[in-house]
GROMACS .gro file of C-alpha atoms in nm:
model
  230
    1UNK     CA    1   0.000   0.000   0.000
    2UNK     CA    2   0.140   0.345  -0.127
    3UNK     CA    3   0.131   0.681   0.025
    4UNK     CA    4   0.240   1.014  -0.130
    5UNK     CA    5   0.290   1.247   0.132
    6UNK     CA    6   0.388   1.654   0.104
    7UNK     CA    7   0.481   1.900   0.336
    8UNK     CA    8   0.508   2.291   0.192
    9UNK     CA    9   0.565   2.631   0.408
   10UNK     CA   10   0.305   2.857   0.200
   11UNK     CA   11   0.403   3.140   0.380
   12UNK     CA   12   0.054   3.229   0.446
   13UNK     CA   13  -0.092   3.330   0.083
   14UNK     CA   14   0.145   3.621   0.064
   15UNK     CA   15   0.341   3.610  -0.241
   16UNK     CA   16   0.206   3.432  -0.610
   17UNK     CA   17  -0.104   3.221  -0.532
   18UNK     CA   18  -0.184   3.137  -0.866
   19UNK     CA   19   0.198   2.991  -0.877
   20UNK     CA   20   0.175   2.832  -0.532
   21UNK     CA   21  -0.151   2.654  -0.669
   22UNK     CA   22   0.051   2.494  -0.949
   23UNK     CA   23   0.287   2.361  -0.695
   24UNK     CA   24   0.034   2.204  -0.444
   25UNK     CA   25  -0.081   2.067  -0.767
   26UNK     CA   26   0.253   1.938  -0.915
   27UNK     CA   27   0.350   1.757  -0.566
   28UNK     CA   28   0.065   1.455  -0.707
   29UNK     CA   29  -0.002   1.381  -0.284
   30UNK     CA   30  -0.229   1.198  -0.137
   31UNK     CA   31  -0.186   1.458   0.120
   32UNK     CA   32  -0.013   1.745   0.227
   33UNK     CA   33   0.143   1.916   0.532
   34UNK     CA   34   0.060   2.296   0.514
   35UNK     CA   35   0.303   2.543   0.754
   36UNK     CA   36   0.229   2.931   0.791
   37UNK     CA   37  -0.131   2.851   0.655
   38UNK     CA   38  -0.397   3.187   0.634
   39UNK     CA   39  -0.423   3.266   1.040
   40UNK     CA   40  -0.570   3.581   0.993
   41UNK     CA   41  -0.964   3.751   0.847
   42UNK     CA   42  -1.101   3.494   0.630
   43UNK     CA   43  -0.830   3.233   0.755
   44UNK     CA   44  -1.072   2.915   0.654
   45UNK     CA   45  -1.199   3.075   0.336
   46UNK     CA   46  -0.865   3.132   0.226
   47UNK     CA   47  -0.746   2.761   0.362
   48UNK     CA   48  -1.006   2.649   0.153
   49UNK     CA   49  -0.980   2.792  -0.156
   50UNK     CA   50  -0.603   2.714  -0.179
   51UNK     CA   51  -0.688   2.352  -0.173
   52UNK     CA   52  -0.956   2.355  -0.377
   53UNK     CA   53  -0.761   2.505  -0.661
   54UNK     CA   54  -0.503   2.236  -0.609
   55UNK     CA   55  -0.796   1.970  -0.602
   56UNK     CA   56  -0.741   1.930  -0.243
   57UNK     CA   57  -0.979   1.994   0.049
   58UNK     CA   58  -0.883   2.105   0.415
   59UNK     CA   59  -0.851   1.770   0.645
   60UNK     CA   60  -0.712   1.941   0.977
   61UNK     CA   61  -0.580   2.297   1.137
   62UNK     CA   62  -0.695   2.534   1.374
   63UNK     CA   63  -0.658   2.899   1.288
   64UNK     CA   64  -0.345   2.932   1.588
   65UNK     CA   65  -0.044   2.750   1.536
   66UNK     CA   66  -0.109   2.846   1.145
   67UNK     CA   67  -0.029   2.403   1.066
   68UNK     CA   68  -0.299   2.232   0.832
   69UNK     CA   69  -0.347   1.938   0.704
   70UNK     CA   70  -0.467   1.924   0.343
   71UNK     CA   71  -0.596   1.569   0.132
   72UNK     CA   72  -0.711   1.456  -0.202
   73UNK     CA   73  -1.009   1.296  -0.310
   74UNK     CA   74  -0.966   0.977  -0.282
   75UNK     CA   75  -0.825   0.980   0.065
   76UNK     CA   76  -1.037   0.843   0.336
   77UNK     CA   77  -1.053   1.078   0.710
   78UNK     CA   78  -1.100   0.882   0.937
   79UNK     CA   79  -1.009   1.125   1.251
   80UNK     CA   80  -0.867   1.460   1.265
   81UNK     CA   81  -0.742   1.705   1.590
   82UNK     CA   82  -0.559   1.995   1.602
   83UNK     CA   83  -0.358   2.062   1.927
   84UNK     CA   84  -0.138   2.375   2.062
   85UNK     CA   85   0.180   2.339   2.212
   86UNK     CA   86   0.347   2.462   2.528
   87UNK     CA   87   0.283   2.882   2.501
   88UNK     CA   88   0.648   3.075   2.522
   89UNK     CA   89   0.589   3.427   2.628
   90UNK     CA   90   0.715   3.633   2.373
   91UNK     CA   91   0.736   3.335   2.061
   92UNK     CA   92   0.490   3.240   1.830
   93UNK     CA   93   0.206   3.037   1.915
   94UNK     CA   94   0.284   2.667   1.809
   95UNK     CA   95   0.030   2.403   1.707
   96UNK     CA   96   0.020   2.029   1.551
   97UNK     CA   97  -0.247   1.921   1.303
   98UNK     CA   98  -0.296   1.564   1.279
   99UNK     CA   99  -0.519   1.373   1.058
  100UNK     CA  100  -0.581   0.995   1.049
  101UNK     CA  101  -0.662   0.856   0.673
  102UNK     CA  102  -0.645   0.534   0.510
  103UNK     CA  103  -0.567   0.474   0.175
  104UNK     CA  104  -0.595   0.135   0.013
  105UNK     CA  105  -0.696   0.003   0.318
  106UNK     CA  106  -0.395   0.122   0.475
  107UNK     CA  107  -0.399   0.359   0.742
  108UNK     CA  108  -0.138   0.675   0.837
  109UNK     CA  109  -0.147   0.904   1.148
  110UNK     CA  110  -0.026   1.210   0.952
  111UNK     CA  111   0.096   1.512   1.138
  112UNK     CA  112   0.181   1.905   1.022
  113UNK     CA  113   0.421   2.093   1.272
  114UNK     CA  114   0.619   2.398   1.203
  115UNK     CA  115   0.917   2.449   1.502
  116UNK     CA  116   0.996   2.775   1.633
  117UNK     CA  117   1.352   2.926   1.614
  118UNK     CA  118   1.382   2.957   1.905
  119UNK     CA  119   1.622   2.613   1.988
  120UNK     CA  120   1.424   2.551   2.370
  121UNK     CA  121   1.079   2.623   2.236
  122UNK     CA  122   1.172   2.420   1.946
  123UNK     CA  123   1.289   2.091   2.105
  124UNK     CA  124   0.997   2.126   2.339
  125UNK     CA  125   0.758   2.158   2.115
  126UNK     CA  126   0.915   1.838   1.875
  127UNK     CA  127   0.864   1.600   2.215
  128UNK     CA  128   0.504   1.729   2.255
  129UNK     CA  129   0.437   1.682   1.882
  130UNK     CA  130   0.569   1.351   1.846
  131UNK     CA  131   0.401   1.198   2.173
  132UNK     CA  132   0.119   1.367   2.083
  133UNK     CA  133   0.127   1.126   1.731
  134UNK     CA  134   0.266   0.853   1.871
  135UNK     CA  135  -0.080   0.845   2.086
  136UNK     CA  136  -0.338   0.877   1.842
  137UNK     CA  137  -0.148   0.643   1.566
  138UNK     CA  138  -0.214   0.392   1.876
  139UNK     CA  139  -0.556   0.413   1.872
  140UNK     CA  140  -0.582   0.351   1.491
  141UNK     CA  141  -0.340   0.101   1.479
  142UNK     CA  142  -0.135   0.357   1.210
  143UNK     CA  143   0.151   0.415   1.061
  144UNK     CA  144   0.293   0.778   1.170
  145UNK     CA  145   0.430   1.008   0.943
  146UNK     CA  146   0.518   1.405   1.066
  147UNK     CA  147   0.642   1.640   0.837
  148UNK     CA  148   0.703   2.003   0.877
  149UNK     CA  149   0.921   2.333   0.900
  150UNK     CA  150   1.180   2.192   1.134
  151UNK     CA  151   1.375   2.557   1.122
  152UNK     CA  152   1.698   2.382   1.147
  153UNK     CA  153   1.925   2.132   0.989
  154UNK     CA  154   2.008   1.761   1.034
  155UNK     CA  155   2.330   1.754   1.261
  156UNK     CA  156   2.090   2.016   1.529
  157UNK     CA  157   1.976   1.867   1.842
  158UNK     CA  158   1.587   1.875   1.765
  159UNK     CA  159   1.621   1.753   1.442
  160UNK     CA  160   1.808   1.444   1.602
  161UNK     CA  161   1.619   1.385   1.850
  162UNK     CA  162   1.279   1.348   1.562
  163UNK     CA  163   1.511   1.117   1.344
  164UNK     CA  164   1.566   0.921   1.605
  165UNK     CA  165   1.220   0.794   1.672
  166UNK     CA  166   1.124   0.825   1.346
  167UNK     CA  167   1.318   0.765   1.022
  168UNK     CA  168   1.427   1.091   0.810
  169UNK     CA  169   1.294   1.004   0.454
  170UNK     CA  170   1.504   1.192   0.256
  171UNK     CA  171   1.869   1.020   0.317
  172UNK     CA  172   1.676   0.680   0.281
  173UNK     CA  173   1.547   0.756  -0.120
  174UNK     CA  174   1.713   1.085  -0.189
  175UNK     CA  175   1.587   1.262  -0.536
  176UNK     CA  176   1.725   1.571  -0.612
  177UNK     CA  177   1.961   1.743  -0.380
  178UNK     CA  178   1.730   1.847  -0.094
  179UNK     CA  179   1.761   2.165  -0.012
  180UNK     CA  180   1.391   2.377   0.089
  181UNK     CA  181   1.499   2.658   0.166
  182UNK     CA  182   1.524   2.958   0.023
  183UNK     CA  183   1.333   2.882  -0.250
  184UNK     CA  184   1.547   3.149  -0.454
  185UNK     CA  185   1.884   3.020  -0.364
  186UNK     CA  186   1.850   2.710  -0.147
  187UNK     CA  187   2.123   2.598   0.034
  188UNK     CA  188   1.934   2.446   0.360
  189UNK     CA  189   1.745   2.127   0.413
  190UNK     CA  190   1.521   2.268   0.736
  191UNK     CA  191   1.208   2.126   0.584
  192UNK     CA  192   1.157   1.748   0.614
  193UNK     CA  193   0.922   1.403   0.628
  194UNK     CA  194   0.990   1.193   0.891
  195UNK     CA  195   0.768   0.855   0.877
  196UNK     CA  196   0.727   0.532   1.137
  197UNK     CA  197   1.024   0.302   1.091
  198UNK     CA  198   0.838  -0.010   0.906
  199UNK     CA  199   0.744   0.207   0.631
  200UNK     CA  200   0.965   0.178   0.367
  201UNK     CA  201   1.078   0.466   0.145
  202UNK     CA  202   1.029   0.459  -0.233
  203UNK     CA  203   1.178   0.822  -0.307
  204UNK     CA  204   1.178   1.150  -0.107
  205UNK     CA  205   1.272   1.534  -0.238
  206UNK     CA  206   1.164   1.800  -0.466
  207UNK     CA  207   0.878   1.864  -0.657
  208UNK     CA  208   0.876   1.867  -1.090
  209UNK     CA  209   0.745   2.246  -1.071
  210UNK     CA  210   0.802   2.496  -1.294
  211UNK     CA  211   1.110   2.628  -1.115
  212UNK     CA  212   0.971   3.019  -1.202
  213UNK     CA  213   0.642   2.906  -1.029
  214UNK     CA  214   0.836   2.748  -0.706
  215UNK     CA  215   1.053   3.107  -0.649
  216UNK     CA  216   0.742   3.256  -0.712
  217UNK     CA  217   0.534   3.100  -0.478
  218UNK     CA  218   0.656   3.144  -0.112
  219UNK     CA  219   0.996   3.109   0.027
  220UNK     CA  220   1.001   2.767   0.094
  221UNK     CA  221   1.083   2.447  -0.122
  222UNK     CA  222   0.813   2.180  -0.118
  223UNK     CA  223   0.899   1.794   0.016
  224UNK     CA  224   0.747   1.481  -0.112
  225UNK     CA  225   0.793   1.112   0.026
  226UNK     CA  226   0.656   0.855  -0.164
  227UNK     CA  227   0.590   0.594   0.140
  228UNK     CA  228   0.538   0.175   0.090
  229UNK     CA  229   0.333   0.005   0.393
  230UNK     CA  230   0.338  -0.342   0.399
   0.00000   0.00000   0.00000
């Protein structure tokens, strides 16, 4: 059973929509990790729209923590929650969206997080989200998969501590040379899948976009894991 999952900073609607659109639509995924989704006036409507245009529709996310969860069509929900993390005075308000879906029969506990910069806050918040996952892929007897705006690189202490409870897709399958961010001159792999350890890995990277349309779109590189359950 095959899974295609996404994850893509969208930098909440505020550069070329019309472009960003033809990059949700060129990742091909079952479903998709949004980070810096609309928080703001019309934050739903907006949510909505974006996946709509994509062919997508909104799965999970609450408007604080700005983390969504968007899937296609064919993607059965079977359970969805949306939970804030431990509040640092003075740092943005963190959040994990987490939707349970099955496809082919098979079924994924699928969570969005975006870590702050903040290096505490951040490794905080990672223990939080993944125990937070690890709990409700219990219930459903799934396979977990968290992807996200990690805001920093592979040899950083947060970063290790996720890989080591959950496998970091990209050095597994590498395609392309992984780099997310900037989008205009990328040079840093701080965006990332991480999925349960008996899932195997049929590719993970970039995205065939356009490359005008992913400059254009927000600041961020998109991710996609093609993921194999048994």
């Amino acid at each position: 059973m095959t899974i295609t999952v996404g994850t893509y900073n969208v930098r909440g609607m505020k550069d070329d929509v019309a472009a960003l659109t033809r990059v949700l639509s060129a990742m091909r995924a079952d479903v998709v990790c949004v980070q810096e989704a609309p928080r703001f006036l019309g934050w739903r409507r907006d949510r909505m729209r974006l996946a709509a245009a994509a062919g997508l529709r909104v799965a999970a996310g609450r408007r604080l923590g700005s983390v969504a969860v968007f899937v296609a069509p064919g993607v059965r929900v079977l359970h969805t929650e949306s939970r804030l993390l431990k509040i640092f005075l003075g740092l943005e308000i963190r959040a994990v969206a987490i939707a349970v879906v099955e496809v082919e029969g098979a079924r994924f506990a699928i969570g969005s997080i975006h870590l702050d910069l903040d290096e505490a806050a951040r490794l905080r918040h990672a223990t939080e989200a993944v125990a937070m996952i690890e709990q409700v892929a219990a219930r459903f007897d799934a396979a977990i998969v968290l992807a996200g705006d990690i805001n920093e690189q592979d040899d950083r202490t947060t970063w290790r501590y996720i890989a080591a409870r959950l496998s970091d897709c990209y050095p597994r399958a590498p395609k392309g040379n992984g780099m997310t961010f900037t989008a205009r001159s990328p040079g840093k792999r701080i965006d990332a899948i991480f999925a349960a350890q008996g899932l195997q890995v049929a590719w993970c990277g970039g995205v065939e976009a356009d490359p005008a349309d992913l400059v254009a779109a927000t600041d961020h590189l998109p991710v996609v894991a093609r993921l194999v359950r048994g």
